[in-house]
C-alpha positions as MATLAB code, in Angstrom:
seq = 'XXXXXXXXXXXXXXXXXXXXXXXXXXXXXXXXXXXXXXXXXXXXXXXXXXXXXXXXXXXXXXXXXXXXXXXXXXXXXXXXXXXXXXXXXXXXXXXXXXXXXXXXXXXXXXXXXXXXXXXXXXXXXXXXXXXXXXXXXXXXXXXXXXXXXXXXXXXXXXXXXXXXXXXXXXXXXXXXXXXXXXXXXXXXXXXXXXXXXXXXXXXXXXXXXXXXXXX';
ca = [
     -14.099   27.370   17.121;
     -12.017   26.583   20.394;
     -10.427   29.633   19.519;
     -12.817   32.394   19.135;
     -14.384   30.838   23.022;
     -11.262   31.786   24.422;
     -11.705   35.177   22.706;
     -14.944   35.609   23.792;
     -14.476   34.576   27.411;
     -11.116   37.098   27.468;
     -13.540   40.172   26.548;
     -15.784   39.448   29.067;
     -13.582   38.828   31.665;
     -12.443   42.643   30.247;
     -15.870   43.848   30.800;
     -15.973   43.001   34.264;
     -13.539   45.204   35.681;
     -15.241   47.664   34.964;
     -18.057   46.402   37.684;
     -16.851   47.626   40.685;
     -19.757   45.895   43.232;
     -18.112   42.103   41.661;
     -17.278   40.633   45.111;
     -14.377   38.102   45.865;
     -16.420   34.938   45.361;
     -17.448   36.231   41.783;
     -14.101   37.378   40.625;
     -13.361   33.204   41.602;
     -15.821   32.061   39.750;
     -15.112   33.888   36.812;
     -11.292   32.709   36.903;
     -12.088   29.248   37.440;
     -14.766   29.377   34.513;
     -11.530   31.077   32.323;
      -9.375   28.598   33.474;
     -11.267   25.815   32.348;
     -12.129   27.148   28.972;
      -8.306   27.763   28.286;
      -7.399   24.093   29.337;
     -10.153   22.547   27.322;
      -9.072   24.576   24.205;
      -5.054   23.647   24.794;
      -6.511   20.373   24.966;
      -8.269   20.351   21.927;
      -5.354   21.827   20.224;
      -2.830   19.464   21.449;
      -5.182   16.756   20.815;
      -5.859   17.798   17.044;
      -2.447   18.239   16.986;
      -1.374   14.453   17.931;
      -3.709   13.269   14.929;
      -2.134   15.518   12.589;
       1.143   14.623   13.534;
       0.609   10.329   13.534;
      -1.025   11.240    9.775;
       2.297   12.839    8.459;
       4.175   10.185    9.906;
       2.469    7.239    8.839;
       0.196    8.564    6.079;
      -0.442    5.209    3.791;
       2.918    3.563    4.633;
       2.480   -0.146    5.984;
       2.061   -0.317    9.522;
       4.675   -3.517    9.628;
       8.343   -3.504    9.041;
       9.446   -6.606    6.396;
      13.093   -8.152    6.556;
      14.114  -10.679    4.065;
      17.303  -12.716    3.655;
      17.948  -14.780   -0.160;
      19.654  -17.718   -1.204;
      19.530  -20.297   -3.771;
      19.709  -23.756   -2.802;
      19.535  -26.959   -4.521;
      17.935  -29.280   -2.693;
      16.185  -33.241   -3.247;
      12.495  -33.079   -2.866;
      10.269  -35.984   -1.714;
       6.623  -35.590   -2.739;
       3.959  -37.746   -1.506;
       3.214  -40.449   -4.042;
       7.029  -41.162   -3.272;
       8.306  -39.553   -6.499;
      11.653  -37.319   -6.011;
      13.751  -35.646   -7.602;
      16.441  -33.007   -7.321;
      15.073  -29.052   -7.626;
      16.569  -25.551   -6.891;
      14.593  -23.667   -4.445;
      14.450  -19.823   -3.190;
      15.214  -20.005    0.042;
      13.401  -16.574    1.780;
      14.055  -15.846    5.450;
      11.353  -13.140    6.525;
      10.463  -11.310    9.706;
       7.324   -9.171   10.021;
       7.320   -6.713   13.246;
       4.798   -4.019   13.962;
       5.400   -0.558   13.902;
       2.355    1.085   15.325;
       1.334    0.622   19.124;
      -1.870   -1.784   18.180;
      -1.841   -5.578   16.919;
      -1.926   -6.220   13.123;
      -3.465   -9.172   11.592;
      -0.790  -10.782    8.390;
      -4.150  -12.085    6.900;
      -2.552  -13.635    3.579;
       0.862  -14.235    2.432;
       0.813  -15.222   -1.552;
       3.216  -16.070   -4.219;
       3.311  -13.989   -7.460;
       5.354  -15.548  -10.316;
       6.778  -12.811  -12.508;
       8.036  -14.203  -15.662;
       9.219  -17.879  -16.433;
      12.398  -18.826  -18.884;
      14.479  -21.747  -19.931;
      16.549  -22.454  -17.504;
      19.874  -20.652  -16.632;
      22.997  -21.253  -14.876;
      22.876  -19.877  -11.371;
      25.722  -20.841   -8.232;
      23.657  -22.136   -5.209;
      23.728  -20.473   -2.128;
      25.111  -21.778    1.353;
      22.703  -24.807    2.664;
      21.194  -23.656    5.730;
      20.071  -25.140    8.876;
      16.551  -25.403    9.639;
      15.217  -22.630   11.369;
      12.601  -21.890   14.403;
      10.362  -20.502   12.312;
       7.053  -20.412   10.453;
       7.947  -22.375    7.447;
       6.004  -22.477    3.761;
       7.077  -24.647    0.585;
       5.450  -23.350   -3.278;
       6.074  -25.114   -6.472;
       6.952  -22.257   -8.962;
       6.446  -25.148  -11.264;
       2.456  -24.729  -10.422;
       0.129  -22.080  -13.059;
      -0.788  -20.319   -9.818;
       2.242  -21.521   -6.985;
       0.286  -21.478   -3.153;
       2.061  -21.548    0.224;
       1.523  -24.989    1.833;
       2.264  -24.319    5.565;
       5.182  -26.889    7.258;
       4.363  -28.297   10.508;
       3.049  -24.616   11.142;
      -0.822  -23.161   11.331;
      -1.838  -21.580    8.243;
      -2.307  -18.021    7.966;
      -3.446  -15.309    9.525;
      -0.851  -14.252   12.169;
      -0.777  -11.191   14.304;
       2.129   -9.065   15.051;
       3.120   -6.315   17.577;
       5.922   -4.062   18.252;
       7.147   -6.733   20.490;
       5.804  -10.048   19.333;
       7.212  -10.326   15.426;
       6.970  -13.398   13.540;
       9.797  -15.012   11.067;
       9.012  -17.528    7.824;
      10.861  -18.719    5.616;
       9.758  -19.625    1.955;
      11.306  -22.271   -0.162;
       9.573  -21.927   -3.616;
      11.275  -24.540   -6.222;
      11.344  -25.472   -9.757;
      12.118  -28.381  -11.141;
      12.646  -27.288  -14.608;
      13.029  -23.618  -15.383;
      13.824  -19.998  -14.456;
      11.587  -18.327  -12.745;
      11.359  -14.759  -10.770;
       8.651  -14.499   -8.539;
       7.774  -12.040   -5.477;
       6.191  -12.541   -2.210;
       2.982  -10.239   -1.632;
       1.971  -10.009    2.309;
      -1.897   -8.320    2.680;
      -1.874   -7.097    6.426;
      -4.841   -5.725    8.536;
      -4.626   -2.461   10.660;
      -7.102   -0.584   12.169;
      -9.922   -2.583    9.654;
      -7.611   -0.515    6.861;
      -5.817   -3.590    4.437;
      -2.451   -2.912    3.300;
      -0.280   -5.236    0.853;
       3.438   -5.621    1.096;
       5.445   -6.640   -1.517;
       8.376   -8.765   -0.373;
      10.912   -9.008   -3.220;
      15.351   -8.919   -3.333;
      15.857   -5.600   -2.508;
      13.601   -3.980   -5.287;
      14.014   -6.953   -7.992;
      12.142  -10.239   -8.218;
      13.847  -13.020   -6.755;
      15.244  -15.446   -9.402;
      15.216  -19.744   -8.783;
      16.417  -21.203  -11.583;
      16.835  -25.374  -12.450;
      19.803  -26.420  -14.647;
      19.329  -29.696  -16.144;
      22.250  -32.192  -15.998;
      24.695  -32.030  -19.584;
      23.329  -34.964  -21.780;
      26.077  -37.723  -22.348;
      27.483  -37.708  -25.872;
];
């Protein structure tokens, strides 16, 4: 539509040279009228372009970046009644940055248990340190496991290009295999997005191996 304006202003602009009594003033006028309508129509086209260009770029891809470090640790666990006992946990280090120029709300973060098995034989990772950061424990042991914040606020968080935030997730069992994934629901632009947070494409795997019974 912008266009076929410019087309139309350019013939009559062609039509008036051939009026030879146009004086000075009008022969302004008519420039700065053509002058506008060409900037307003660049405009437009630049503009349209802009959107076009941030759809092909982003299309439906998350508007957060998700960075996660794995180990397997084995570590004593204290509940609250004042039972114990030792478990192996999942130890997930995650950061969560934004990659569009706006705020986005991490509304939910949820554990999704995968499959369960008798337990197997797996190493233990390096023990690590605790960390400045937002910190979650889930019992994979649990028919539907649920992040129980640390000494931390519960979700949502928000998240910018410049303000990230990092958790970490220990999820434990106490008596089995099991893989499990981490599934982070996000908020941007009132459009809701869910990112799955697994090893590299594969579940992650926390696995308890009983003690060898004495003969």
């Amino acid at each position: 539509m912008r266009l076929g304006l410019l087309c139309l202003v350019a013939g009559v602009v062609a039509s008036l040279f051939r009026v030879p009594e146009l004086s000075a003033l009008g022969w302004a006028a008519v420039a700065a009228g053509l002058t506008a309508a060409i900037a307003g129509t660049v405009q437009g086209l630049v503009t349209s372009g802009i959107g076009k260009g941030q759809k092909l770029i982003l299309g439906d891809a998350a508007p957060i970046a998700v960075h996660t470090v794995f180990t397997h640790q084995e570590l004593t666990l204290r509940r609250r009644g004042g039972t114990g006992g030792q478990v192996h946990c999942g130890h997930v280090r995650m950061s969560a940055e934004g990659l569009v120029p706006h705020a986005v709300v991490l509304r939910r973060l949820r554990v999704v248990v995968d499959g369960r098995r008798p337990a197997l034989d797996l190493a233990p990772g390096p023990q690590q340190a605790p960390l400045p950061c937002r910190t979650f424990l889930a019992d994979l042991d649990a028919d539907e496991p649920r992040l129980v914040p640390q000494g931390s606020p519960d979700f949502p968080y928000v998240v910018t290009q410049t303000e990230p935030e990092v958790f970490q997730v220990m999820a434990y069992t106490g008596s089995q295999c099991v893989d499990w994934h981490l599934e982070l629901e996000v908020v941007s632009q009132g459009e809701t997005h869910t990112v799955v947070v697994d090893d590299d494409g594969k579940p992650f795997r926390v696995s308890h191996q009983p003690p060898p019974q004495l003969a």
